[in-house]
Tab-separated table of C-alpha atoms and ligand atoms in Angstrom:
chain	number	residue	atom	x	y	z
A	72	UNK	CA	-15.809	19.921	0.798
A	73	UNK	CA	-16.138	19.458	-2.907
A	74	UNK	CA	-17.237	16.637	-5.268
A	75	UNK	CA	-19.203	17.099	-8.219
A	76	UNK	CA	-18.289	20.306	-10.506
A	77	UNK	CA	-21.831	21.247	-9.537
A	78	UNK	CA	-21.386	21.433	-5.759
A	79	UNK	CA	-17.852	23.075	-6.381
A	80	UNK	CA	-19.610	25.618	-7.836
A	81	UNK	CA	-21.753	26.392	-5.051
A	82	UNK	CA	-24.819	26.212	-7.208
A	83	UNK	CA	-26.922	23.461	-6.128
A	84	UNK	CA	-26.232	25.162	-2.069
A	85	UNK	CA	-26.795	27.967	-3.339
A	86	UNK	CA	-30.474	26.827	-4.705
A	87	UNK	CA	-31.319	24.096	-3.057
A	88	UNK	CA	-29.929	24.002	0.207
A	89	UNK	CA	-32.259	21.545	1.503
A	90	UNK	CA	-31.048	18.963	-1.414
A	91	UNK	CA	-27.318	20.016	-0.899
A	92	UNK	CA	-27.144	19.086	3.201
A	93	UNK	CA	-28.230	15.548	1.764
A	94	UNK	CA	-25.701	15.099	-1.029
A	95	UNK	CA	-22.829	16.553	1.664
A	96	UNK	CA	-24.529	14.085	4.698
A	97	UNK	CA	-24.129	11.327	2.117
A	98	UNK	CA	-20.777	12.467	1.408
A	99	UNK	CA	-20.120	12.569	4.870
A	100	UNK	CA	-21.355	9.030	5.417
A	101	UNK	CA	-19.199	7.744	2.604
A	102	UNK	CA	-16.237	8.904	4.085
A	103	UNK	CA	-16.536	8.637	8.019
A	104	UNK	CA	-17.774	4.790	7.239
A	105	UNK	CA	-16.258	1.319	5.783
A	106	UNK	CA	-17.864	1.067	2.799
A	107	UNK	CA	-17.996	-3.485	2.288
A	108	UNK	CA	-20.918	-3.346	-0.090
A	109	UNK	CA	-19.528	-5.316	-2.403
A	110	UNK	CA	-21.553	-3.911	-5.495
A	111	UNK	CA	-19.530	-0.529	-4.806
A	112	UNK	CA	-17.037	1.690	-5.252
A	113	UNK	CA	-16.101	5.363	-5.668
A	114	UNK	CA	-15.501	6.355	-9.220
A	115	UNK	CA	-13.045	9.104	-10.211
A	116	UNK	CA	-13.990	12.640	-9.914
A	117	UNK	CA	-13.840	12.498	-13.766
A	118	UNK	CA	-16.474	10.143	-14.068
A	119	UNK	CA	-18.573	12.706	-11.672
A	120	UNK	CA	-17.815	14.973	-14.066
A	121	UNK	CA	-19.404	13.460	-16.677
A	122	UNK	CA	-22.249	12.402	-15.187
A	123	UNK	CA	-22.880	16.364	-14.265
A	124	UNK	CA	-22.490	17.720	-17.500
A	125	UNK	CA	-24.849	18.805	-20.115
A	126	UNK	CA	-25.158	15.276	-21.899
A	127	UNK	CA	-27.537	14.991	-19.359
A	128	UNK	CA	-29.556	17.061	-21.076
A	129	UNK	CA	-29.767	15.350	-24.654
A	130	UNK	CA	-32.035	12.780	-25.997
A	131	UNK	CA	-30.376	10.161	-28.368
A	132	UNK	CA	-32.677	7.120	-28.951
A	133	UNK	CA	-30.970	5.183	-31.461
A	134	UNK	CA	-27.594	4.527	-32.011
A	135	UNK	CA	-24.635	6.518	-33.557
A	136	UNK	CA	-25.521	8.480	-36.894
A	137	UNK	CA	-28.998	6.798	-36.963
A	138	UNK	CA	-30.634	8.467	-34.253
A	139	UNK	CA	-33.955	9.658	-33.864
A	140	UNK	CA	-33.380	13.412	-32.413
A	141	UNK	CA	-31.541	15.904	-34.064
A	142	UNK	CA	-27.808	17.560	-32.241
A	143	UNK	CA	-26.897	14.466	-31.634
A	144	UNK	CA	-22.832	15.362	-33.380
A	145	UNK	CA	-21.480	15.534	-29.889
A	146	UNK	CA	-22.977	12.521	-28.237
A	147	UNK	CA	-22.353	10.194	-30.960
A	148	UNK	CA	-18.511	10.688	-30.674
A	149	UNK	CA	-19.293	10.563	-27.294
A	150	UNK	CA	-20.829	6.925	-27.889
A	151	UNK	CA	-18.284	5.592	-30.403
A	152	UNK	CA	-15.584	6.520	-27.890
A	153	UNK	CA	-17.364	4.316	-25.271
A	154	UNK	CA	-17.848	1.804	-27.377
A	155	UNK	CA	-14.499	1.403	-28.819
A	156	UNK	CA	-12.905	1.452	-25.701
A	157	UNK	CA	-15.228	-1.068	-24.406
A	158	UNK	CA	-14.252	-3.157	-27.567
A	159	UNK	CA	-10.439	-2.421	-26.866
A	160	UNK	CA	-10.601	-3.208	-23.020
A	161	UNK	CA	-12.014	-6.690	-23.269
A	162	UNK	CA	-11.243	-8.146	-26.187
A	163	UNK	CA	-14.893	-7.879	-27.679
A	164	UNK	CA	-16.049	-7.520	-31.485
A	165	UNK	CA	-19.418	-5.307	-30.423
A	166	UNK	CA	-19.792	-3.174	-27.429
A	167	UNK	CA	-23.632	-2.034	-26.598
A	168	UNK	CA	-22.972	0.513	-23.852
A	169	UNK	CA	-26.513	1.521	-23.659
A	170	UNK	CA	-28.010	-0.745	-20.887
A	171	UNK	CA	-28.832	1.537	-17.986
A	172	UNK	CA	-28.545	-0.918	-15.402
A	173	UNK	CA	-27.037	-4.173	-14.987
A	174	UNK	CA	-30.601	-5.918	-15.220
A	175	UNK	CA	-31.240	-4.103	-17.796
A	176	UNK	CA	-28.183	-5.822	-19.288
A	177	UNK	CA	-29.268	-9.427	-18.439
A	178	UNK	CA	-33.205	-8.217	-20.367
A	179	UNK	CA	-31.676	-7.143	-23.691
A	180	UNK	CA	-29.434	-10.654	-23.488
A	181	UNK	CA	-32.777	-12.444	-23.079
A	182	UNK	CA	-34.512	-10.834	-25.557
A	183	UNK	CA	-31.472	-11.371	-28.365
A	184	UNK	CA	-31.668	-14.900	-27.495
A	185	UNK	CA	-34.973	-16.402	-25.820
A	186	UNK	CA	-38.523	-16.296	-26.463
A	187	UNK	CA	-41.142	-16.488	-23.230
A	188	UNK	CA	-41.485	-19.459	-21.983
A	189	UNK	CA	-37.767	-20.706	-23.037
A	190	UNK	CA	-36.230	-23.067	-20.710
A	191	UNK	CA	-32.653	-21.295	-19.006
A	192	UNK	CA	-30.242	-22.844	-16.764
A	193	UNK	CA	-28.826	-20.571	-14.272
A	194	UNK	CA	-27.252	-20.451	-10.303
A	195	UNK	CA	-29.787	-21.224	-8.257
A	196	UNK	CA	-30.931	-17.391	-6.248
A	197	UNK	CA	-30.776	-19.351	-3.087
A	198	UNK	CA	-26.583	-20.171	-4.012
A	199	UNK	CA	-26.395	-16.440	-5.091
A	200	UNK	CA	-27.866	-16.384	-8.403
A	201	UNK	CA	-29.408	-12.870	-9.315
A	202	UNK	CA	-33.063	-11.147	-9.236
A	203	UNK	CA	-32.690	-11.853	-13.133
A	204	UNK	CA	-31.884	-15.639	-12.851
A	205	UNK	CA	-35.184	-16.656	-12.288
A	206	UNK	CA	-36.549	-14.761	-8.993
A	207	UNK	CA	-40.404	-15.424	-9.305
A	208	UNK	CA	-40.392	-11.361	-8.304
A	209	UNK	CA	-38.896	-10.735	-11.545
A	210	UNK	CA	-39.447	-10.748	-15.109
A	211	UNK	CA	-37.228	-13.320	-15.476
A	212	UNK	CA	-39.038	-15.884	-13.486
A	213	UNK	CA	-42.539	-14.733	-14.716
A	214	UNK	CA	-41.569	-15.330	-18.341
A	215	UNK	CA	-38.984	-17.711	-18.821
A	216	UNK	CA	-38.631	-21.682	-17.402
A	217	UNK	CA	-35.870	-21.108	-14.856
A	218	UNK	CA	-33.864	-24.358	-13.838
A	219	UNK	CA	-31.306	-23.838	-10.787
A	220	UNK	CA	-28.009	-24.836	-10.254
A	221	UNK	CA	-25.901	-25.231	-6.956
A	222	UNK	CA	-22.854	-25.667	-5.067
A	223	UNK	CA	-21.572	-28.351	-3.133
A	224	UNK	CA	-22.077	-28.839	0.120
A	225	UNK	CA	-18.696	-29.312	1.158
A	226	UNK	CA	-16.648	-27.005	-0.805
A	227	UNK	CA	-19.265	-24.464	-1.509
A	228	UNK	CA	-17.410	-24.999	-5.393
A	229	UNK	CA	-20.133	-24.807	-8.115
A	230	UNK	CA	-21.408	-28.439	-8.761
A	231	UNK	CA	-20.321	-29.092	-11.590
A	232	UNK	CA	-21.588	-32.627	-11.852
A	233	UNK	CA	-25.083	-31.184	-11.327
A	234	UNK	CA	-24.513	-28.359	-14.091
A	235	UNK	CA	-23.951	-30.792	-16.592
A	236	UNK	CA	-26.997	-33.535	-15.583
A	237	UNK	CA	-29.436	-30.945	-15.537
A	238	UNK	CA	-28.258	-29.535	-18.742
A	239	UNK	CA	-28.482	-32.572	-20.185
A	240	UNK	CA	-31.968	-33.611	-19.013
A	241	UNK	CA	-33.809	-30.315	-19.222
A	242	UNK	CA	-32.454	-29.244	-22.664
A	243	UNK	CA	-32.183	-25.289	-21.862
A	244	UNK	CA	-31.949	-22.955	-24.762
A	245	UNK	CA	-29.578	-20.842	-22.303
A	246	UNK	CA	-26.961	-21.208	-19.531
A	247	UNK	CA	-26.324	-18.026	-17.292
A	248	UNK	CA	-23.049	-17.977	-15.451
A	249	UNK	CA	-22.397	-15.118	-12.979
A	250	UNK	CA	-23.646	-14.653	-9.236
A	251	UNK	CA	-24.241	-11.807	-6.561
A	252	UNK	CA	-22.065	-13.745	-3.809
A	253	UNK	CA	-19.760	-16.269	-5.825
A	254	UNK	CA	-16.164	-15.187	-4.306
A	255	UNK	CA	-14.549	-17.864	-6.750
A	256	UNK	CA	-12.943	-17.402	-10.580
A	257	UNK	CA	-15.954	-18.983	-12.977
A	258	UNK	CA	-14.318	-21.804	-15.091
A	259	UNK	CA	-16.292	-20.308	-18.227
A	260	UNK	CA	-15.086	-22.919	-20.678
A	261	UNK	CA	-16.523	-25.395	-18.404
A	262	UNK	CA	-19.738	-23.933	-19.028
A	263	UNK	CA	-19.388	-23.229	-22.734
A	264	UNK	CA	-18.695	-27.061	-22.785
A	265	UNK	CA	-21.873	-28.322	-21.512
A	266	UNK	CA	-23.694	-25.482	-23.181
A	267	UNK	CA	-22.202	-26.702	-26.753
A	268	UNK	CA	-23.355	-30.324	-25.480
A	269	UNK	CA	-26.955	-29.646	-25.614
A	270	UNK	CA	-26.818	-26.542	-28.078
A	271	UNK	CA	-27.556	-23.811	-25.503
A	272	UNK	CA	-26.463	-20.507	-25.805
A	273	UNK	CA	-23.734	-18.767	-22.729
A	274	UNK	CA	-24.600	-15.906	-21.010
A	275	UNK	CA	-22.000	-14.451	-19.152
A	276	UNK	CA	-23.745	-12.432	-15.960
A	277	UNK	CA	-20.129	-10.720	-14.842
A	278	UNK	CA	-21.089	-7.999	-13.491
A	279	UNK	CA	-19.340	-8.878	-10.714
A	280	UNK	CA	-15.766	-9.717	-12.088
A	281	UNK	CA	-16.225	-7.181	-14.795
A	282	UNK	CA	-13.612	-4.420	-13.417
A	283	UNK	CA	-11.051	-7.644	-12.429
A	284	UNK	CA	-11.156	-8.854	-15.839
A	285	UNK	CA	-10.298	-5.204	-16.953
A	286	UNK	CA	-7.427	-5.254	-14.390
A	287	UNK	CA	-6.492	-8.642	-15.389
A	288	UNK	CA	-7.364	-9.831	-12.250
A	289	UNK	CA	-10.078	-12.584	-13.406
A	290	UNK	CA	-10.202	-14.421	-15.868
A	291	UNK	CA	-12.189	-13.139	-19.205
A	292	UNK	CA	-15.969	-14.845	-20.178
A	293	UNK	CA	-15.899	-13.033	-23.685
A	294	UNK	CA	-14.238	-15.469	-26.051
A	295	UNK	CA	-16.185	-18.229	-24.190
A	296	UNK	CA	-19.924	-16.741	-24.123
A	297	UNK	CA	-22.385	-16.129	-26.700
A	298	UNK	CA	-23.135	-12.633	-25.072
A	299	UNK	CA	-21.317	-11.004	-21.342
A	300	UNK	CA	-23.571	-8.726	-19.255
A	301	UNK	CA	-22.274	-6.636	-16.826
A	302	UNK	CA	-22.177	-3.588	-14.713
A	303	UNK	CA	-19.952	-0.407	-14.619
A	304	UNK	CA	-20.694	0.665	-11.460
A	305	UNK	CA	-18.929	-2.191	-9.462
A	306	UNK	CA	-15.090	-2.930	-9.528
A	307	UNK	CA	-14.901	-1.248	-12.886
A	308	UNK	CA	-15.405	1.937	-11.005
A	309	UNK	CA	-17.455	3.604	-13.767
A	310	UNK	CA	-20.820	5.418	-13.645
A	311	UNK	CA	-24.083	2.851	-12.397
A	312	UNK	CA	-24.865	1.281	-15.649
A	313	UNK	CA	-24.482	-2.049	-17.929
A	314	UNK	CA	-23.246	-2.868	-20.633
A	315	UNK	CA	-23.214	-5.983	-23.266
A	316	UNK	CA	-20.460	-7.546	-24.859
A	317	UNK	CA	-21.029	-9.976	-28.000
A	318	UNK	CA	-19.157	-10.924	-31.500
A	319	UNK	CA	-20.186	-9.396	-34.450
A	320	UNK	CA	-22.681	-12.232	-35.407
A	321	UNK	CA	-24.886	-11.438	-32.214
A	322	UNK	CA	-24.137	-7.402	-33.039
A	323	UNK	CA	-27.669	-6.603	-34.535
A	324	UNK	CA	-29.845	-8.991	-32.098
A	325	UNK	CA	-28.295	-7.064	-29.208
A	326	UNK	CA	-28.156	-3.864	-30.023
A	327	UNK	CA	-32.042	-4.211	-31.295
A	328	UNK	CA	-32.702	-6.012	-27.907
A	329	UNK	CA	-31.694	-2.820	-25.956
A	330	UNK	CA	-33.422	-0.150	-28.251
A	331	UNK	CA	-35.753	0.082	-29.159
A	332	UNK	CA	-37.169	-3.915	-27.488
A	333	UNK	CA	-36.096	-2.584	-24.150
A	334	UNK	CA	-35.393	0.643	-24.074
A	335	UNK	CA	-35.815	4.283	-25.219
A	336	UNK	CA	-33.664	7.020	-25.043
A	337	UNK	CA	-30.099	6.748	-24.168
A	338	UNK	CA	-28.659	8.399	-21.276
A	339	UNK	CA	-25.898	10.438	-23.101
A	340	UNK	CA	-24.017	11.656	-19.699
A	341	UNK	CA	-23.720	8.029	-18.083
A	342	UNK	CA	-22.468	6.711	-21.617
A	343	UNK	CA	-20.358	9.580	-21.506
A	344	UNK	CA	-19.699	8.276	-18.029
A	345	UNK	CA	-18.867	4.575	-18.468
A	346	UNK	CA	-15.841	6.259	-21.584
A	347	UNK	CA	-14.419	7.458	-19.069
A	348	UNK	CA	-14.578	4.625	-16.577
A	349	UNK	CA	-13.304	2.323	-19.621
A	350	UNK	CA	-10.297	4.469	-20.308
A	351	UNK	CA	-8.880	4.916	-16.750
A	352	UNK	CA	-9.748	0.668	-16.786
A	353	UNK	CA	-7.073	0.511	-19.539
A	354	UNK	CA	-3.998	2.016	-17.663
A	355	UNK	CA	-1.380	0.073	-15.574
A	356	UNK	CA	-2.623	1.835	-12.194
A	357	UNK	CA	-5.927	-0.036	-12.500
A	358	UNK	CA	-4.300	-3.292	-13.376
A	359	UNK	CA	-2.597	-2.458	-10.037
A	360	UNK	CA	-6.095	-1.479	-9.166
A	361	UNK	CA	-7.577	-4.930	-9.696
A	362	UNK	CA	-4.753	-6.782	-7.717
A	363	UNK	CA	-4.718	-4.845	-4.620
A	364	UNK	CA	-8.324	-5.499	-4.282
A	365	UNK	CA	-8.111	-9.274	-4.819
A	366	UNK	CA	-4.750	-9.162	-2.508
A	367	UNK	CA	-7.200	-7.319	-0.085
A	368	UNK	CA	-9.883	-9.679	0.231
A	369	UNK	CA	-7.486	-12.624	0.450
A	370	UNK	CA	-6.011	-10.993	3.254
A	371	UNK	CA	-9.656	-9.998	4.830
A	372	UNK	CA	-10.927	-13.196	4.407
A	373	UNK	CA	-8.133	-15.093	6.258
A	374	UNK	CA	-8.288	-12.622	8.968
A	375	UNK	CA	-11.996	-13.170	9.110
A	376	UNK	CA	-11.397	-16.758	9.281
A	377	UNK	CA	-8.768	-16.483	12.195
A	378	UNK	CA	-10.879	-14.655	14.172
A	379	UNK	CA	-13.127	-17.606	13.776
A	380	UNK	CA	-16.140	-16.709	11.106
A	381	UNK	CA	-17.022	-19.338	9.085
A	382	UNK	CA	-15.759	-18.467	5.281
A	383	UNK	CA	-17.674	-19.695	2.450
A	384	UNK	CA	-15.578	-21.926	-0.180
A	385	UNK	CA	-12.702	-21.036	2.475
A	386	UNK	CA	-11.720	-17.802	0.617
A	387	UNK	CA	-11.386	-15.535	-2.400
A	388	UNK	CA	-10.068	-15.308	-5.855
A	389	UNK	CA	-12.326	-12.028	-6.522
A	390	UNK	CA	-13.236	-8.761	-4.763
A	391	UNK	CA	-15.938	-10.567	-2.715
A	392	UNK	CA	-16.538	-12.956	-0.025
A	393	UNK	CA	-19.516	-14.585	1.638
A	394	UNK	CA	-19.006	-15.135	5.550
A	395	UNK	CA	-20.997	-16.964	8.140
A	396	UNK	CA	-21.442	-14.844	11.446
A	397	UNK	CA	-22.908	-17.622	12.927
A	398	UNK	CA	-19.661	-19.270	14.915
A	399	UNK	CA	-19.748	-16.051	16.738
A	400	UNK	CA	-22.459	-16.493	18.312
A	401	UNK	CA	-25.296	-14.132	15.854
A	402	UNK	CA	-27.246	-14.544	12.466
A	403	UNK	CA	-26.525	-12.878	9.770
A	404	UNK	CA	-29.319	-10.031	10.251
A	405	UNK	CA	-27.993	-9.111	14.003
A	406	UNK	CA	-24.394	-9.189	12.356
A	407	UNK	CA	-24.872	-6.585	9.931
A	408	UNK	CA	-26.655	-4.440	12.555
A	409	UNK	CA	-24.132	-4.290	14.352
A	410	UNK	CA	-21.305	-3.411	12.026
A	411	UNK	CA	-23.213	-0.753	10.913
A	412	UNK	CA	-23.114	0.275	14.309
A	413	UNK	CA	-19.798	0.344	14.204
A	414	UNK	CA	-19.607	2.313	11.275
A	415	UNK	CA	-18.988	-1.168	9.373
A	416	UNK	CA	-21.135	-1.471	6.244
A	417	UNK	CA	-22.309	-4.391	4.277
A	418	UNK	CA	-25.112	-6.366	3.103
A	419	UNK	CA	-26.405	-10.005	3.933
A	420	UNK	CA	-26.903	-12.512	1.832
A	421	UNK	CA	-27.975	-16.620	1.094
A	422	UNK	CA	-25.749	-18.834	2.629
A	423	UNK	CA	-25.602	-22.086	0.486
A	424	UNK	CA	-26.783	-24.522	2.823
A	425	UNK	CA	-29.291	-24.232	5.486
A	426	UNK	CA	-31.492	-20.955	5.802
A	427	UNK	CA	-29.228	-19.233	7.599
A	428	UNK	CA	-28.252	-15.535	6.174
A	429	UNK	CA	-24.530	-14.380	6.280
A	430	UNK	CA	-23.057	-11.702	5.294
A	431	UNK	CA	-21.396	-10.298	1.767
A	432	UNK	CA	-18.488	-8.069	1.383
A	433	UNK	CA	-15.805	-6.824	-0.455
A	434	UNK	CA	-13.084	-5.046	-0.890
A	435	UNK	CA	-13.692	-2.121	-4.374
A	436	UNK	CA	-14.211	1.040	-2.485
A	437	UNK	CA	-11.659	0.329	0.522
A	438	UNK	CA	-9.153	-0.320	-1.955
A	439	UNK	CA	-9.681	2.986	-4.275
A	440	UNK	CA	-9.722	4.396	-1.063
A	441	UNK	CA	-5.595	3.151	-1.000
A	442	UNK	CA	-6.156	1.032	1.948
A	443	UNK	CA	-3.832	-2.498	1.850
A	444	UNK	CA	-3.499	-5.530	3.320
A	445	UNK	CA	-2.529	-3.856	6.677
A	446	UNK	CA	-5.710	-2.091	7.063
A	447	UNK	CA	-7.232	-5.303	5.875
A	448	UNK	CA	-5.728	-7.056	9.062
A	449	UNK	CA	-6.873	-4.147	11.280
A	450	UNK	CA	-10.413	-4.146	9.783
A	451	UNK	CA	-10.547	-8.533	10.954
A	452	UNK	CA	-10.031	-7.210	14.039
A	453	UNK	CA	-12.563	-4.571	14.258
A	454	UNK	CA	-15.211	-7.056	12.432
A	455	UNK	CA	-15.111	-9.506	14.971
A	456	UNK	CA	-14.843	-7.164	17.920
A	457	UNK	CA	-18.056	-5.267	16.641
A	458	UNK	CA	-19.656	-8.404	16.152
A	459	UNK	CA	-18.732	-9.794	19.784
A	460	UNK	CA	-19.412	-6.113	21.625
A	461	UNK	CA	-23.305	-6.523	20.657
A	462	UNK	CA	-23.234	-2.819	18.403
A	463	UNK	CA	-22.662	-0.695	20.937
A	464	UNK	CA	-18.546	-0.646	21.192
A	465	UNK	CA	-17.846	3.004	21.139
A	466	UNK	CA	-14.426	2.319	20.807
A	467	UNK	CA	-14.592	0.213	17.494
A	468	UNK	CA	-16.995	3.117	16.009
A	469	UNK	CA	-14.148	5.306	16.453
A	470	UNK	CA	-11.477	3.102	15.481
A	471	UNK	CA	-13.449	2.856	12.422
A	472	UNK	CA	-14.130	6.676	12.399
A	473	UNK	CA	-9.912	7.327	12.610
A	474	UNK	CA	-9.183	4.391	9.581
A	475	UNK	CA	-11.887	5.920	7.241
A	476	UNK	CA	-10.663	9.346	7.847
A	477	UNK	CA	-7.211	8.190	6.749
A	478	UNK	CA	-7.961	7.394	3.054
A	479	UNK	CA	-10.639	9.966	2.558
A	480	UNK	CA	-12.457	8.578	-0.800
A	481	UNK	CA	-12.281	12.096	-2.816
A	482	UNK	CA	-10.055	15.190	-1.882
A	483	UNK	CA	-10.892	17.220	0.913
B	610	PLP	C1	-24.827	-10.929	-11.108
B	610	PLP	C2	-25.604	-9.655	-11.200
B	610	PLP	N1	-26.412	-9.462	-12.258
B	610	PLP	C3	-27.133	-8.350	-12.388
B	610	PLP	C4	-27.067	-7.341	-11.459
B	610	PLP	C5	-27.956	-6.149	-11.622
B	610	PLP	O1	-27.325	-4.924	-11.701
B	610	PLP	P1	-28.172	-3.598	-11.438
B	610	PLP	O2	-28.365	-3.476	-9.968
B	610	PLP	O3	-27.303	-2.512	-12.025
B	610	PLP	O4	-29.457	-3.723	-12.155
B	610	PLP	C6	-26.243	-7.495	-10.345
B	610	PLP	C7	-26.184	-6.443	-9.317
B	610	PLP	O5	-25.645	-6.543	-8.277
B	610	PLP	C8	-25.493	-8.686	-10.212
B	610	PLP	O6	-24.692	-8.887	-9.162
């Protein structure tokens, strides 16, 4: 079995056994399991590739033709190319492509536009706001004044009523929009609204929605928010990575808030990475791409719902849904012990109201895997009965075992 050029090539078994049984066990894992995670996805063997190649090996702090390390002719182009078709695929005036990481991301956007201490207005972590929304674990709650917004308790919808009020009385120099667990389309001229109201600057956290907006499966935060973070690593199907998108009048305060505020170095082989990610985002077969997986979590979700777990908001517009184990009888934490029992993989996560955990899935990988709405039926089925045979149904295991092995995630 063959992935990564470097594993073709026998090397790494060759010298490094010991490290080689792990990548192949993973590999084996990937592909003898359900992958639900909803933060993944298998990229192309050409983004592999470029992520194994000798860009890994250069240092390029700085940005295109001012960098601080010489040999850097290669990896600029390498850069530009990233960057322009990062410009090209969402409609943006300035691409940074440097973030390393989706927090990463949401730090340089801070630093362009806050100062410590600044007051920002963002989902509440509790409704599925991010580590970097506030989380007193994080640098964002240490150092900035964090106010929390919610959802309704009826329609799990974001409240936009409460949005607005505390926007109005607590003044915040910022709005985020964007969650971990939010299955719904963002309404992100609602948002610019109030922000405009009280003279706050957007942020757009999609790192979620990024690869639908690509696919023109979600709608698009850029002409709407003063700067868009996101990751490539999620339905975009790139490299793990961010990336910030701005107009040209935020250009300079972005690019200087990810190197050198932020950051050193750039990691030539992921940027290499996420240009190839962005081009396969730009053909028709990911538009059909980004469909298929919102079609598939539709489907999941109302075969979820049939087999009587509670769904949060009721459904989908996105890759992603948040579902309550609980009207089958087991928290959230038992739940997801026993689907991965099953071979069924996923995380938990907040459930708006109550303390209650539930459970967070989507549909990225199963999709690139070319699995449709009938597998999504099959996999309701297999859900529930996992979650009703207490973790130890041999049978779903290798029901699960026989579906993965029919859309094996890379070729055999
Ligand atoms: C909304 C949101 N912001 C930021 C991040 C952080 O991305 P990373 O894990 O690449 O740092 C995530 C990751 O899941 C996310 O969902």
């Amino acid at each position: 079995m063959s992935v990564t050029p470097v594993l073709e090539a026998d090397v790494l078994r060759r010298q490094d056994p010991e490290l080689a049984d792990i990548l192949l066990g993973e590999l084996d894992r990937q592909s003898t399991t359900l992958q639900l995670v909803a933060a993944e996805n298998f990229t192309s063997t050409a983004v592999l590739a470029a992520l194994g190649s000798p860009l890994a090996n250069k240092y390029a702090e700085g940005y295109p033709s001012t960098r601080y390390h010489g040999g850097c002719e290669m990896v600029d182009v390498a850069e530009r190319l990233a960057v322009e078709r990062a410009k090209a695929l969402f409609g943006a005036e300035h691409a940074n492509v440097q973030a390393h990481s989706g927090s990463s991301a949401v730090l340089a956007a801070y630093a362009a536009l806050l100062r410590p201490g600044d007051t920002v207005l963002a989902m509440g972590l509790h409704f599925g706001g991010h580590l970097t929304h506030g989380s007193p674990a994080n640098f964002s709650g240490r150092w900035f004044d964090f106010v929390g917004y919610g959802v309704e308790a009826e329609s799990g919808l974001i409240d936009r009523e409460q949005v607005r009020t505390l926007a109005r009385t607590r003044r915040p120099k910022a709005i985020v929009c964007g969650s971990i667990s939010y299955p719904r389309h963002l309404d992100y001229a609602f948002f610019r609204e109030v922000a405009d109201e009280v003279g706050a600057f957007l942020i757009a956290d999609a790192a979620h929605p990024i690869g639908l907006v690509a696919g023109g499966a979600a709608p698009n935060p850029v002409p709407y928010a003063d700067i868009v973070c996101a990751t490539t690593h999620k339905v975009l199907r790139g490299p793990r990575g961010g990336m910030l998108l701005c107009g040209s009048e935020l250009a300079e305060r972005v690019d200087r808030a990810v190197f050198p505020f932020t950051q050193g170095g750039a990691q030539m082989h992921s940027i290499a990475a996420k240009a190839v990610a962005f081009g396969e985002a730009a053909t028709p077969a990911f538009t059909g791409y980004a469909h298929q997986v919102v079609a598939n979590a539709r489907v999941l979700a109302e075969g979820l719902a049939r087999e009587g777990l509670g769904v949060v908001t009721g459904g989908t517009d996105t890759h992603l849904l948040a579902v309550d184990p609980a009207p089958l009888g087991v928290d959230g934490r038992t739940a997801r012990g026993r689907l991965a029992a099953a071979g069924i993989v996923l995380d938990c996560c907040a459930l708006p109201h109550g303390d209650a955990r539930g459970l967070r899935l989507g549909t990225a990988a199963l999709t690139t895997q070319g699995m449709g709405e009938a597998e999504m039926t099959h996999l309701a089925g297999l859900f529930a009965r996992a979650l009703r045979d207490g973790g130890d149904g041999k049978r779903t295991r290798e029901e699960v075992r026989d579906l993965a092995g029919r859309f094996p995630p890379y070729p055999r």
